[in-house]
Short mmCIF file of N, CA and C in Angstrom, two decimals:
data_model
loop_
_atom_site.label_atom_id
_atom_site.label_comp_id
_atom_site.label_asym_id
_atom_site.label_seq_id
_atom_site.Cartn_x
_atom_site.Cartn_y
_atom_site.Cartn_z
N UNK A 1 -212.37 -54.12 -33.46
CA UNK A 1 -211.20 -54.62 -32.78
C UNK A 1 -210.34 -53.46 -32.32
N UNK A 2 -210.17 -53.38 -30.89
CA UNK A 2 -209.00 -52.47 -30.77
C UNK A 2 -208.98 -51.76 -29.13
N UNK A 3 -207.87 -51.74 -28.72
CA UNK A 3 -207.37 -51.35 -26.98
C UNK A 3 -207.13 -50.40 -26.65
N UNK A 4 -207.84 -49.91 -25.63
CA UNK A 4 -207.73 -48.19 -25.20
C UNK A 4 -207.72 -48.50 -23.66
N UNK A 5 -206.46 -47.42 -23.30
CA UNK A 5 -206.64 -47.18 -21.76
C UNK A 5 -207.47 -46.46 -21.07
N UNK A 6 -208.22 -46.81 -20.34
CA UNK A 6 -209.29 -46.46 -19.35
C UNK A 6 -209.00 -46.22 -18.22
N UNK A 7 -209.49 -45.15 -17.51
CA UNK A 7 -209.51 -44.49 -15.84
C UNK A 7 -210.55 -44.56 -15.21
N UNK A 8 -210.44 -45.27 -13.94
CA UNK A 8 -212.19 -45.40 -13.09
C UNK A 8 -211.81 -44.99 -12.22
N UNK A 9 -212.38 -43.78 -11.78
CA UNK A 9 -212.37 -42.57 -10.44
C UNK A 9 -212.75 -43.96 -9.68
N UNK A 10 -212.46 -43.40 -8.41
CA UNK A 10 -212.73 -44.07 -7.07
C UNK A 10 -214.00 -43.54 -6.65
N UNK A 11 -214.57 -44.36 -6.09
CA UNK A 11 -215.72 -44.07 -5.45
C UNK A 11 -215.98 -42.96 -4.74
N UNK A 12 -214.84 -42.80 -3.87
CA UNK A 12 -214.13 -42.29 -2.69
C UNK A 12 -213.75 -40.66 -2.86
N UNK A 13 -214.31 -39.77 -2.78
CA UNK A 13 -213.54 -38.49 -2.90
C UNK A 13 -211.75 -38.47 -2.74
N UNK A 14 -211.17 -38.01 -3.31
CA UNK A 14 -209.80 -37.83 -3.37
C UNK A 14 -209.10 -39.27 -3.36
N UNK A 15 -209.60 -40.16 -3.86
CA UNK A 15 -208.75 -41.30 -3.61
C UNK A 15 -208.03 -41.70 -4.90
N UNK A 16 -207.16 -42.41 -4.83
CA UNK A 16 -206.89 -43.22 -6.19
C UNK A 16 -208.22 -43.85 -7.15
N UNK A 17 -207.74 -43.71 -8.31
CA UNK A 17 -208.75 -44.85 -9.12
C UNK A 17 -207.65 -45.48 -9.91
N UNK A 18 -208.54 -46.40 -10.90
CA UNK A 18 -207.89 -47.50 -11.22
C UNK A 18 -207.28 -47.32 -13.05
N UNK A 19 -206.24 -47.30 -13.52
CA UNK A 19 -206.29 -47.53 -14.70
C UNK A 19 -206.47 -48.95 -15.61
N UNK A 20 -206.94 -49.25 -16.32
CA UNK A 20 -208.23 -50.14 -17.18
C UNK A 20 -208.05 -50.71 -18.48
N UNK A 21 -207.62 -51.68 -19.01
CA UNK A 21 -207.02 -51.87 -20.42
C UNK A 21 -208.61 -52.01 -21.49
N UNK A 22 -208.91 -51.67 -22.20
CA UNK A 22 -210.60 -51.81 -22.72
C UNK A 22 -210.03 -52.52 -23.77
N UNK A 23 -210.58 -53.88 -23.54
CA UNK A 23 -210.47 -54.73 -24.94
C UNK A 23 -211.65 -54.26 -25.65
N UNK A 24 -212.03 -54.23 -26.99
CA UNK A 24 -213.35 -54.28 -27.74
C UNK A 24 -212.82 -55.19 -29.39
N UNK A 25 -213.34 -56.49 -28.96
CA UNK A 25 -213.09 -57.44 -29.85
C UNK A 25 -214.87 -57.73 -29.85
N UNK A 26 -216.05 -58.10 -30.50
CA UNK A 26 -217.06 -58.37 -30.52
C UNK A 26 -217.98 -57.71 -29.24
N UNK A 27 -217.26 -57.94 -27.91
CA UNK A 27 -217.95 -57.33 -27.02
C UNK A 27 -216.84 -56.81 -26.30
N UNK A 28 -216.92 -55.97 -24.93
CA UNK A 28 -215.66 -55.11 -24.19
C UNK A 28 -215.26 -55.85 -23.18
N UNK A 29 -214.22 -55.96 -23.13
CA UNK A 29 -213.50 -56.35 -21.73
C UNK A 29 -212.87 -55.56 -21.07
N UNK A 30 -212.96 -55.18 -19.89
CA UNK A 30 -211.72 -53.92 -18.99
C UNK A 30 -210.99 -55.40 -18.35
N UNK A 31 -209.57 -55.00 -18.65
CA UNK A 31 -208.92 -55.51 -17.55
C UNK A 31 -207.61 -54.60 -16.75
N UNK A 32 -207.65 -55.29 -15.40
CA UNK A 32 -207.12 -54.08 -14.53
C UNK A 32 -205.62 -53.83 -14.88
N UNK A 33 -204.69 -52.76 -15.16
CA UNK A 33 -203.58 -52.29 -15.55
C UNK A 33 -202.69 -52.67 -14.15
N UNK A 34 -203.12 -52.39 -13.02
CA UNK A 34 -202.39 -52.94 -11.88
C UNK A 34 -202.05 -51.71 -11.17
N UNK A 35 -202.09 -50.07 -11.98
CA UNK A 35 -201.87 -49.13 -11.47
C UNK A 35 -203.36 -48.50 -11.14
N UNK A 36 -202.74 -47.26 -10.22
CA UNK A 36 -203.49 -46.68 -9.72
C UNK A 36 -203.32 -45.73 -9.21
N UNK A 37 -203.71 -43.97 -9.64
CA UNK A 37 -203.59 -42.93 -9.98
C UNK A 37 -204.88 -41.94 -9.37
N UNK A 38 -204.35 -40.51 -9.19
CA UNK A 38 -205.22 -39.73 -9.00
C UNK A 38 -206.34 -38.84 -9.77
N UNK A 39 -207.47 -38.47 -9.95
CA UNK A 39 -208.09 -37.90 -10.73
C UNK A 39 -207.06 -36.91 -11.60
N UNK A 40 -206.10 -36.02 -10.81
CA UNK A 40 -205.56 -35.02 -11.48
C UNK A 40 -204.04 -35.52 -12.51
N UNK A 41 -203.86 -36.83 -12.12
CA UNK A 41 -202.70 -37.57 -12.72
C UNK A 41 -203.06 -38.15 -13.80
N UNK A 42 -204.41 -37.92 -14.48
CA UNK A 42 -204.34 -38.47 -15.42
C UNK A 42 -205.23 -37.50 -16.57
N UNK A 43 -205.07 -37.88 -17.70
CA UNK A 43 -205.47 -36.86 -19.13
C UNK A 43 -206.57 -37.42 -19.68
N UNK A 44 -207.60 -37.26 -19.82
CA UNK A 44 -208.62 -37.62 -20.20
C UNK A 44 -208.87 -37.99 -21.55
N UNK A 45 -208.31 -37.01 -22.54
CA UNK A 45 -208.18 -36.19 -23.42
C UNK A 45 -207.50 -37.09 -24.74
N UNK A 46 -205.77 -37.19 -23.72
CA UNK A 46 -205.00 -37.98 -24.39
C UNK A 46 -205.15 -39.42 -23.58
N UNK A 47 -205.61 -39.63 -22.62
CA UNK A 47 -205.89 -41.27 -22.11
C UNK A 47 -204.50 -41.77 -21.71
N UNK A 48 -203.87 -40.77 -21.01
CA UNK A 48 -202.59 -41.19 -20.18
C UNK A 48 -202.36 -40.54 -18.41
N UNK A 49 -201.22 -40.84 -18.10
CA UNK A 49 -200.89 -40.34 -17.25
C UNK A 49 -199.95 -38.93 -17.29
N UNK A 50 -200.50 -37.88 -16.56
CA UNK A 50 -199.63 -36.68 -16.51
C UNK A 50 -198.61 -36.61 -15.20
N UNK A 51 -197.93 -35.89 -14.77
CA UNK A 51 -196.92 -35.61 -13.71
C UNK A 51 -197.82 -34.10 -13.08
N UNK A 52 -198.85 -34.06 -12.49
CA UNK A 52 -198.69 -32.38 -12.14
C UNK A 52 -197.54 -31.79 -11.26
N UNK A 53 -197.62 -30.81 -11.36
CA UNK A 53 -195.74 -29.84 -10.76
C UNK A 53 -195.95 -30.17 -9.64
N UNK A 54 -196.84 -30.23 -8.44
CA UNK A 54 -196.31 -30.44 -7.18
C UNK A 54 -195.87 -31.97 -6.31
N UNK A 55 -195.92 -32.81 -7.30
CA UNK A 55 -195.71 -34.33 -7.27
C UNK A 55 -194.54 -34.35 -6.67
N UNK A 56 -194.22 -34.97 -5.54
CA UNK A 56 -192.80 -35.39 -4.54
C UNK A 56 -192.47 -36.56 -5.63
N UNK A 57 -191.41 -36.61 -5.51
CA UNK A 57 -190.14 -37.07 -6.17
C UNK A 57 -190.15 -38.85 -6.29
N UNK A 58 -190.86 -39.50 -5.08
CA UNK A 58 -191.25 -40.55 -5.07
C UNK A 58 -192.36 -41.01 -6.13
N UNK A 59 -193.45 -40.49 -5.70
CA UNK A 59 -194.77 -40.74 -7.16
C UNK A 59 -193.92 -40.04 -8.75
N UNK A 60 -193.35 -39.40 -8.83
CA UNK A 60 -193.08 -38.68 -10.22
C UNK A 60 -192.07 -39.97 -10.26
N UNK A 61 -191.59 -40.72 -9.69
CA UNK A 61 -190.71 -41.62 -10.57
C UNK A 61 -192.07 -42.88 -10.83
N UNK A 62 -192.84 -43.37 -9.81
CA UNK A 62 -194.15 -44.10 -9.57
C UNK A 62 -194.58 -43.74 -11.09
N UNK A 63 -194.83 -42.36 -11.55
CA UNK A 63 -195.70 -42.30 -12.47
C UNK A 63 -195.08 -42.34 -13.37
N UNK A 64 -193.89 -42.06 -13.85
CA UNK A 64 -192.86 -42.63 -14.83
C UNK A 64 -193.08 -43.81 -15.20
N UNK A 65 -192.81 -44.73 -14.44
CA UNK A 65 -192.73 -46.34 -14.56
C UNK A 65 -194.12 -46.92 -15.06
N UNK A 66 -195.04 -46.00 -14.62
CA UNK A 66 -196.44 -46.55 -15.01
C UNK A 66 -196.92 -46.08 -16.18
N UNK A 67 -196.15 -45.27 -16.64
CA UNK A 67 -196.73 -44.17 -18.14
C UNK A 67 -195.72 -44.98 -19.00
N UNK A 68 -194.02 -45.65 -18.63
CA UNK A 68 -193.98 -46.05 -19.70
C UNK A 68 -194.42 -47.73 -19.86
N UNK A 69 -194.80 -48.25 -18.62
CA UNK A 69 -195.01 -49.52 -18.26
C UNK A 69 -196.40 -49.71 -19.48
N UNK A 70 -197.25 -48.66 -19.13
CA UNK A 70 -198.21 -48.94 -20.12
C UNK A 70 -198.48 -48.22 -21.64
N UNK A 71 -197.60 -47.32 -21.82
CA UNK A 71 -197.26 -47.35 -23.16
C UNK A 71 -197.09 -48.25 -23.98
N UNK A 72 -195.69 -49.36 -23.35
CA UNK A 72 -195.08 -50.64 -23.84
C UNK A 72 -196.30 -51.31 -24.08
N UNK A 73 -196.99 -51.39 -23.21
CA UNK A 73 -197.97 -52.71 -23.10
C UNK A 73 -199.51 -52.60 -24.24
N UNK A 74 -199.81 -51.21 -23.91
CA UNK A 74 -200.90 -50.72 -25.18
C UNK A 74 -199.90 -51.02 -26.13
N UNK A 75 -198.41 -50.28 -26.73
CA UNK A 75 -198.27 -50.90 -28.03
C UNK A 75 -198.17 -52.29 -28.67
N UNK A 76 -197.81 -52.76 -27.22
CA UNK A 76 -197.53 -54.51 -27.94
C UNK A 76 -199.00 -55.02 -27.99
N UNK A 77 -200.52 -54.81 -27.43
CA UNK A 77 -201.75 -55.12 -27.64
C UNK A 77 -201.82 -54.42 -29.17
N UNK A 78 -201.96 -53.15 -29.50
CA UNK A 78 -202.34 -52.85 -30.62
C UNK A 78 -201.58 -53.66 -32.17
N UNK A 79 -200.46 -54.00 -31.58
CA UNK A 79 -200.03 -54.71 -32.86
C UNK A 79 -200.39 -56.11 -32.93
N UNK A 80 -201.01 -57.08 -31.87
CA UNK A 80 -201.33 -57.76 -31.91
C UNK A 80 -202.59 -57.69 -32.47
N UNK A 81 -203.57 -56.86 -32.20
CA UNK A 81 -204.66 -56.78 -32.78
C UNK A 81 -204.92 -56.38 -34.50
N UNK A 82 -203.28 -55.81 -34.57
CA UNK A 82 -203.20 -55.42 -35.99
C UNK A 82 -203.04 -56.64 -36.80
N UNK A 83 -202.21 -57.53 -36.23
CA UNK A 83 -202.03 -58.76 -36.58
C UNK A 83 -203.30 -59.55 -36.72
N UNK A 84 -204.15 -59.52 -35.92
CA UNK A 84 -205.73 -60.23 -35.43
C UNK A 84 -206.51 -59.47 -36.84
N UNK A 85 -206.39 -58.38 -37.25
CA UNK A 85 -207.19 -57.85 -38.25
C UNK A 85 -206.63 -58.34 -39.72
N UNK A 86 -204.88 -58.08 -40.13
CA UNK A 86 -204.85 -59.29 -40.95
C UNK A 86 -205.30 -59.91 -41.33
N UNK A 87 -204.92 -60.86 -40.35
CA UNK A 87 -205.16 -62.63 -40.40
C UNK A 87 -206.70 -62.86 -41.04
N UNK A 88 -207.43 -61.88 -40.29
CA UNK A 88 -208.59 -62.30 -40.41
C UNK A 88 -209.13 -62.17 -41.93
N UNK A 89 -208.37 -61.07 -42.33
CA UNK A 89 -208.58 -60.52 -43.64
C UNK A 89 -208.03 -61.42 -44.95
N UNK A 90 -206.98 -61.88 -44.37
CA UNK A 90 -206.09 -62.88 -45.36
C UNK A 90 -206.32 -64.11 -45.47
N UNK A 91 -206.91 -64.97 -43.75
CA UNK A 91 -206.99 -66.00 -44.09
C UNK A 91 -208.04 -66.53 -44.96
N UNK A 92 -209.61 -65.84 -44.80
CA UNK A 92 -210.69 -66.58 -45.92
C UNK A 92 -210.35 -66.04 -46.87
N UNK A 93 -209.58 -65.41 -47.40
CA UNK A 93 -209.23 -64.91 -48.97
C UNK A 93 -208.58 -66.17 -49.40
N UNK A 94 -207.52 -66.92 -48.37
CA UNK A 94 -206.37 -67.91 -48.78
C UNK A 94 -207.31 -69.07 -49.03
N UNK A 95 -208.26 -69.25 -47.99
CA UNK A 95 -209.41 -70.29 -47.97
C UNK A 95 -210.30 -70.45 -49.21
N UNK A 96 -210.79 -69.27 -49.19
CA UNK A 96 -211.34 -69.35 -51.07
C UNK A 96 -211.16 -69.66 -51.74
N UNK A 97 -209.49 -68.99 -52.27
CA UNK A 97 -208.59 -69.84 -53.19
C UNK A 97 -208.41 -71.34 -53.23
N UNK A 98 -208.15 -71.58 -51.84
CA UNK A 98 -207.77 -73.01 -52.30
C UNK A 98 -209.40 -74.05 -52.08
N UNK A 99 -209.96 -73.37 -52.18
CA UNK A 99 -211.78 -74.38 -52.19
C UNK A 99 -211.84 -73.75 -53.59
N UNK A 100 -211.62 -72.89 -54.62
CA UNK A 100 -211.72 -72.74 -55.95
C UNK A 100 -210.36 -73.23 -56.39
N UNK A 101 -209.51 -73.93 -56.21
CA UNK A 101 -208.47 -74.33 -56.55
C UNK A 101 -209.01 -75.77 -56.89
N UNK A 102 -209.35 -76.00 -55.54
CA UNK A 102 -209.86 -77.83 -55.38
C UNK A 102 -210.89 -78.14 -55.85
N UNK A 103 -211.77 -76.98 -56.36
CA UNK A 103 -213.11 -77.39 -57.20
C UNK A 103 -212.59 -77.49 -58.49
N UNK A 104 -211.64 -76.82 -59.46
CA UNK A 104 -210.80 -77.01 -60.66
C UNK A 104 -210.57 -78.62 -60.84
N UNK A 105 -209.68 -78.85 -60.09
CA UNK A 105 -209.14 -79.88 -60.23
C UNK A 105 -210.20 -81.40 -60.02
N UNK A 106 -211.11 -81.29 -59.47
CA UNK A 106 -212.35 -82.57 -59.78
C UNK A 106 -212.65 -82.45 -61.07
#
């Protein structure tokens, strides 16, 4: 279980590609982030978006909004999934109990 941001180069020499939300719950899902960035705008490394120095003033705010747009959004997935790992953990434990609870009592 667990969500990582993903970058898909463009087909296209020098073009935008796409940033990618990677579900991996049993099997993977990409779904599309809505942004879309240049090979050199983004970190491989750390799996974000960078600012390089010669960025006009328009995209460096563009890439602001999108670095913290999806910060927010990976953290509120990962705690949900933290939640999803829980649950999962707690609820047949709770289930046990009470099917050895209810076998007592016959």
């Amino acid at each position: 279980m667990g969500v990582k941001l993903k970058f898909r180069p463009s087909s296209s020499k020098g073009k935008k590609g796409s940033v990618h939300f990677q579900f991996i719950y049993r099997n993977e899902r990409h779904v599309p982030s809505g942004y879309n960035v240049y090979p050199d705008e983004w970190h491989d490394s750390f799996a974000c978006i960078v600012i390089p120095e010669n960025t006009d003033s328009e995209r460096k705010e563009y890439l602001r909004e999108a670095f913290k747009d999806l910060s927010e959004k990976l953290a509120t997935f990962k705690k949900v999934f933290a939640a999803l790992k829980w649950q999962k953990r707690i609820i047949p434990s709770i289930r046990s109990l009470n099917y050895a609870s209810n076998r007592r009592q016959t």
